[in-house]
XYZ file of C-alpha atoms in Angstrom:
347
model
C -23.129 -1.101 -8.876
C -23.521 -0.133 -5.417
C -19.948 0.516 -4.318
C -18.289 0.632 -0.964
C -14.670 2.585 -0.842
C -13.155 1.606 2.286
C -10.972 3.989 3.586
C -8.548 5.269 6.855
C -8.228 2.799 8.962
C -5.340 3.176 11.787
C -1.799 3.064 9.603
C 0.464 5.756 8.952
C -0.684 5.692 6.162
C -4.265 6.776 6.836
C -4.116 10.250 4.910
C -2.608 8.793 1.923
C -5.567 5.948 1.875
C -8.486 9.115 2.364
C -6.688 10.371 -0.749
C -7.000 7.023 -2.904
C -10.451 6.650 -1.317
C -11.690 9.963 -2.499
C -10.131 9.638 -5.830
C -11.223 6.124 -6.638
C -15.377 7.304 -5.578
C -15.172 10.179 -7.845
C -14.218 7.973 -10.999
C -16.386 5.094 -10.232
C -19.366 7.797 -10.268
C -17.793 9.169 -13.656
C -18.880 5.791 -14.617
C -22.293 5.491 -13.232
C -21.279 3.646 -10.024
C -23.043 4.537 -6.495
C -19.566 4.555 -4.822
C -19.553 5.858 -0.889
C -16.341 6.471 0.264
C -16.485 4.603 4.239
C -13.780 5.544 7.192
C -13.249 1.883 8.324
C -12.330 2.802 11.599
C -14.728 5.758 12.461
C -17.811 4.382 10.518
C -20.878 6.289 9.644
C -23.060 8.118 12.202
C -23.909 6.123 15.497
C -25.074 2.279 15.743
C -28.892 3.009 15.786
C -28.805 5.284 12.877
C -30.849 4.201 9.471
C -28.906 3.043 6.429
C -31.449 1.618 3.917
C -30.365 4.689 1.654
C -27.105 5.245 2.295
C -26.278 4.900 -1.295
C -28.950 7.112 -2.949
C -26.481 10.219 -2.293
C -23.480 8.500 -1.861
C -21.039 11.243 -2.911
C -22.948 13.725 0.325
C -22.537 10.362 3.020
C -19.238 10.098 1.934
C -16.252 11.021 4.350
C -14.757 14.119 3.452
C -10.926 14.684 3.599
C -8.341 17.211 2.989
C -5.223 16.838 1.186
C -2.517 14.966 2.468
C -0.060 16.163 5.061
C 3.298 16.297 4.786
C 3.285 14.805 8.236
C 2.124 11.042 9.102
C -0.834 11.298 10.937
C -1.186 11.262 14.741
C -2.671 7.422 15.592
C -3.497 8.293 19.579
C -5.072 11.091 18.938
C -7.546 9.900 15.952
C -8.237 6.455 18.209
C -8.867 9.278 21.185
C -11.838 11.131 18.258
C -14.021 8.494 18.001
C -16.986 9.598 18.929
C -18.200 5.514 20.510
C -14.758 5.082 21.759
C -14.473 1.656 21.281
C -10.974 -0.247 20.423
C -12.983 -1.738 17.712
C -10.960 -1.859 14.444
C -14.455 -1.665 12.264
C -16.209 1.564 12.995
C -20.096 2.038 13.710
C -22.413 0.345 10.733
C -18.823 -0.810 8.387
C -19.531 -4.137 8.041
C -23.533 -3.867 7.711
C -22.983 -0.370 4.806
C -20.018 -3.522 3.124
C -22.865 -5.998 3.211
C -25.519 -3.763 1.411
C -22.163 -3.122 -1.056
C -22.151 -5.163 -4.350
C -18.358 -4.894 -3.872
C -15.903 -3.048 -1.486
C -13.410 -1.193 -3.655
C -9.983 -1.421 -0.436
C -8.490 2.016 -0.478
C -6.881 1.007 2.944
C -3.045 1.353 2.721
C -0.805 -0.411 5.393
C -1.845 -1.389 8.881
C -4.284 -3.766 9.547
C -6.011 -2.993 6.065
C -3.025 -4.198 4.083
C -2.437 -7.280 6.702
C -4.996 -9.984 5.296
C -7.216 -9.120 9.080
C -9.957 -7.048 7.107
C -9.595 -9.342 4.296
C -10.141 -12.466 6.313
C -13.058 -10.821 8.357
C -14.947 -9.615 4.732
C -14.785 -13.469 3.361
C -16.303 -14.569 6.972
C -18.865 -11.918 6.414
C -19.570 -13.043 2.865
C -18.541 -9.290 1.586
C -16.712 -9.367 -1.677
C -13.680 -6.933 -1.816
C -11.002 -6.112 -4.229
C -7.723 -7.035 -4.083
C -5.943 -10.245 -3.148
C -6.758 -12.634 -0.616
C -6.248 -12.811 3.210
C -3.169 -14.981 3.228
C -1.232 -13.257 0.800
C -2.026 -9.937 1.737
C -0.587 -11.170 5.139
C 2.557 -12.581 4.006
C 3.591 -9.659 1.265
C 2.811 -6.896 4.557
C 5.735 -8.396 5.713
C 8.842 -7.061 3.685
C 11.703 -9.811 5.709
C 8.595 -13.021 5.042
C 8.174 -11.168 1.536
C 11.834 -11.018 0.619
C 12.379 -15.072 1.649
C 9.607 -16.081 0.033
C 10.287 -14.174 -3.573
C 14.437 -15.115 -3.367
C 13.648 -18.642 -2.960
C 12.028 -18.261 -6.385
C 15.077 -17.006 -7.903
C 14.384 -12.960 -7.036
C 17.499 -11.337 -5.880
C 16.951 -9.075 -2.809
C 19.241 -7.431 -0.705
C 21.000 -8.628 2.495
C 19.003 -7.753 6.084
C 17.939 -8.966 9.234
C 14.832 -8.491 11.569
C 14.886 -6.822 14.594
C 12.406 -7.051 17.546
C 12.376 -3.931 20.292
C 13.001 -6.133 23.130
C 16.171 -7.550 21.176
C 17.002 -4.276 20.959
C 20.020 -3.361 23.657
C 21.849 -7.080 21.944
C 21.448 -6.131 18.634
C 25.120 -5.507 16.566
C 25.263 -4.287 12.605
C 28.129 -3.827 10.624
C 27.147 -3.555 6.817
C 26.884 -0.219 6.028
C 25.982 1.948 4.689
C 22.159 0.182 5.280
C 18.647 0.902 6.186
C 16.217 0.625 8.745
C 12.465 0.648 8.397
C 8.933 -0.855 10.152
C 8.933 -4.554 8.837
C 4.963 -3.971 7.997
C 5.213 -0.671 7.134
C 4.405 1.711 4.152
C 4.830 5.091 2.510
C 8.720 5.146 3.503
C 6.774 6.171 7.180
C 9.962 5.378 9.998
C 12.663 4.829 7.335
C 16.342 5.892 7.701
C 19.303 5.396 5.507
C 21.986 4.757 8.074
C 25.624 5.477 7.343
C 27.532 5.096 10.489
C 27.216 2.878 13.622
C 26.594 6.033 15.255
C 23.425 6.894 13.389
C 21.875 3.632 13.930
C 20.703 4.339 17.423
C 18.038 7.618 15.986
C 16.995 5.125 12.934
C 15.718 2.528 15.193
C 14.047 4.722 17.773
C 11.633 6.066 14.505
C 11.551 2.846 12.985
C 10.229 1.722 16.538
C 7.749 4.213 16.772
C 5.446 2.609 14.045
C 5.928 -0.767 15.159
C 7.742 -4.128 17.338
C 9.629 -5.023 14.648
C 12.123 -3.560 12.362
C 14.201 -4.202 8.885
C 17.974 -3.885 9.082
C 19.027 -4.393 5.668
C 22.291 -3.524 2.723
C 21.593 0.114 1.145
C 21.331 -0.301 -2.516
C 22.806 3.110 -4.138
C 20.917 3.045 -7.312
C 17.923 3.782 -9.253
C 15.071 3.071 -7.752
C 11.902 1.866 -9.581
C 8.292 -0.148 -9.486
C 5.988 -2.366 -11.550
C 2.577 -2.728 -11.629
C 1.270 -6.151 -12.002
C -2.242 -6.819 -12.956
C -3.242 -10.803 -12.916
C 0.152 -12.017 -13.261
C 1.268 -9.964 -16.202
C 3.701 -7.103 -15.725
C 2.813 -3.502 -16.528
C 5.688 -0.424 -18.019
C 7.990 0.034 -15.688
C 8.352 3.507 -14.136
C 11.559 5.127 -12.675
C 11.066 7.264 -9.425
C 13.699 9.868 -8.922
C 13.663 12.294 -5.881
C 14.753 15.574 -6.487
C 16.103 15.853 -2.718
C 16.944 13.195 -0.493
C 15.386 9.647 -0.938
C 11.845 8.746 -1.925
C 10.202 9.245 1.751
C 6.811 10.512 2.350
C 7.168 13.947 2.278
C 8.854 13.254 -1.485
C 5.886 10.584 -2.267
C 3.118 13.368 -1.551
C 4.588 16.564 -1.783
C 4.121 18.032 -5.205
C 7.223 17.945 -7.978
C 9.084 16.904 -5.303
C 10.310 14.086 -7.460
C 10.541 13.267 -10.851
C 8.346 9.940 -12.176
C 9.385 8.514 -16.009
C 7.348 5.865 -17.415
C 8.524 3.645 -19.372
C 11.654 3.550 -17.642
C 14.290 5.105 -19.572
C 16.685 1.218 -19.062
C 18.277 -0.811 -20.954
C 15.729 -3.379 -22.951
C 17.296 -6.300 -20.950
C 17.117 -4.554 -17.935
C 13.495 -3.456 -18.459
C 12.827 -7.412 -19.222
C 14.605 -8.389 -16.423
C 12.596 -6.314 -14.323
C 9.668 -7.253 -15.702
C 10.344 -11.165 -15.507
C 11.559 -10.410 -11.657
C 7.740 -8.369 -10.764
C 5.738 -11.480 -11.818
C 7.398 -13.858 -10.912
C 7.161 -12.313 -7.006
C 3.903 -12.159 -7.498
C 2.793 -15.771 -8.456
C 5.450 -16.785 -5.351
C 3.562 -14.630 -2.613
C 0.279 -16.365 -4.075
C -0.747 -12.799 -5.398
C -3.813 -13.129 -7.909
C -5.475 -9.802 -8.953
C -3.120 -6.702 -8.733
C 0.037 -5.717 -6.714
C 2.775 -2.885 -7.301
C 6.376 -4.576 -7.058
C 9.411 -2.363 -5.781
C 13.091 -2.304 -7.317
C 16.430 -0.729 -7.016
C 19.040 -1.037 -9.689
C 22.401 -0.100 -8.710
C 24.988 1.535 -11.524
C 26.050 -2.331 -12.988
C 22.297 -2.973 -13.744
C 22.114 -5.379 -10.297
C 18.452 -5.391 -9.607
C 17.021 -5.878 -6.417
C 13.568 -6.393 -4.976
C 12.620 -4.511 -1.692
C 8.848 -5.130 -1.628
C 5.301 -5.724 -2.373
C 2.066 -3.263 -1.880
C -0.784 -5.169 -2.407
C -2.989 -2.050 -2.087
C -0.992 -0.062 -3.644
C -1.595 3.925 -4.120
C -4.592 4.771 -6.575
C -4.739 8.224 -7.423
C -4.675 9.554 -10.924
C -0.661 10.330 -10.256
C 0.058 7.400 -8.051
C 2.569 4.799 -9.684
C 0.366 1.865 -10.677
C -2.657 4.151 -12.375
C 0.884 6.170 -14.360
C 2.098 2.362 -15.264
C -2.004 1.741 -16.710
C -2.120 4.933 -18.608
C 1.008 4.202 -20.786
C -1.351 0.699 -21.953
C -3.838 3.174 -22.825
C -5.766 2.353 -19.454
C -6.626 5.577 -18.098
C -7.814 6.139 -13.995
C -11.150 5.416 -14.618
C -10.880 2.119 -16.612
C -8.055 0.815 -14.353
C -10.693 1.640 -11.733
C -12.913 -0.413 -12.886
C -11.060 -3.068 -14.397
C -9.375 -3.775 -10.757
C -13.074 -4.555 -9.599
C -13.688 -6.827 -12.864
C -10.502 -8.638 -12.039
C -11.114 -9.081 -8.200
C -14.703 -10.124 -8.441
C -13.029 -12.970 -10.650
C -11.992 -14.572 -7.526
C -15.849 -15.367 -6.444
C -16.786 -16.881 -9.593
């Protein structure tokens, strides 16, 4: 197949997503696949520029990235680099390279990639792309939507509250310690564990910094853990455990800067409970082809659900591909299987 990897975009999360991108090309290739990886946001070359062979050498018109910083990525100054400088969200020739695509593999993590906008634009554009749809995509971006929608169907969460900037100078909190964080955000990009009143200030300037809107919600001191779920059914659980600190992005992409154990080394009911908790959030947000699902589990085996990525990490070491391999799934089957599953969604 000819094989669009869509890439980048504008999130803080833009470096991470090159990463996926990159990873995802090379073992689609592995298995005979013409896979271009594609910058959504900068596109390829200028508007007037020929594409009829773009995939012929798809590996040498792919975008070519570095490893990922251990600092989020400067938004201003990448919108400032493009070379057409237009606010457009879809860079030069995107949406005509998708259309030549038998299927967009989404590599895009957070932002307006992980919001149900590119998702909605590809099914007016008749381009057939992986993951979920546009409306669910849009309501598991949001973690406050995310967490009424899942404890309505009987998934504990914890305690929080939504804050908007210009509600800002009213805004009182007394449950700590808790924890303050972009409501559409991702990567732990803007996050703060808050102890004191007097802390809270500094937490919401950098959770305001990414975005309008901000989580205020109860600090679970636990364990803190995810599951994969592929078409409704639950994958092995895996256990992260920072080394230093909490799981933020410097300890997501930093090497052995935390320590990842899957299966989860729980209790059998807890690991069922877990389990039973990850699909059933996903058949409430109206998820239908693959999702991670994020836990903590404090020290009387509470469990709590913080979240839903929808486009979740896919390197070899990410969580979800680490949750495949224990099913015998390696990268480059769960590759492909995530298209075989998606393209289900068009027949």
């Amino acid at each position: 197949m000819d094989i669009v990897v869509l890439a980048g975009g504008l999130s803080s999360e833009r470096d991470v997503s090159f990463k996926s991108g990159t990873m995802v090309a090379k073992a689609l290739r592995n298995r005979g696949h013409r896979a271009l990886v594609l910058d959504v946001f900068m596109g390829y070359k200028d508007a007037e520029c020929d594409i009829t062979d773009i995939f012929e050498n798809s590996e040498a018109n792919s975008v070519k990235v570095a490893d990922i910083p251990t600092e989020a990525p400067d938004i201003e100054a990448i919108k400032a680099s493009r070379p057409d400088q237009s606010p457009s969200f879809f860079g030069p020739n995107v949406i005509k390279i998708c259309q030549k695509a038998d299927v967009v593999f989404m590599a895009l993590h957070g932002g307006e990639g992980e919001s149900g906008k590119v998702q909605a634009a590809f099914d007016l554009f008749g381009i057939k792309y992986t993951g979920n749809d546009y409306v669910s995509s849009a309501i598991a971006m949001d973690k406050q939507m995310t967490k009424n929608v899942i404890e309505k169907a009987g998934v504990p969460v914890p305690y929080g509250v939504t804050l908007k900037k210009e509600n800002r100078k009213k805004f009182k909190f007394d449950k700590y310690p808790c924890i303050v964080k972009p409501n559409c955000g991702g990567s732990s990009i803007g996050v703060t564990i808050v102890n004191t009143p007097d802390e809270l200030d500094g937490a919401l300037d950098a959770a305001f910094k990414w975005e309008n809107e901000v989580v205020i919600e109860q600090f679970i001191k636990g364990r803190e853990f995810s599951d994969g779920v592929i078409e409704g059914k639950a994958l092995p659980i895996i256990e992260i455990a920072p080394k230093q600190g909490f799981y933020d992005y410097k300890n997501k992409y930093a090497a052995g800067s935390a320590v990842e154990t899957c299966p989860a080394e729980i209790s059998t009911k807890a690991t069922t409970k877990m389990q039973k908790f990850a699909e059933t959030a996903f058949k409430a947000l109206g998820l239908t082809t693959y999702a991670r699902i994020d836990f903590m589990m404090d020290e009387h085996e509470n469990i709590y659900c913080l979240e839903a990525n929808t486009l979740p990490g896919m390197t070899p070491t990410s969580l979800l591909p680490q949750e495949a391999a224990v099913v015998g799934m390696n990268f480059e089957d769960l590759c492909e299987h995530l298209i075989k599953v998606s393209l289900m969604k068009y027949a």
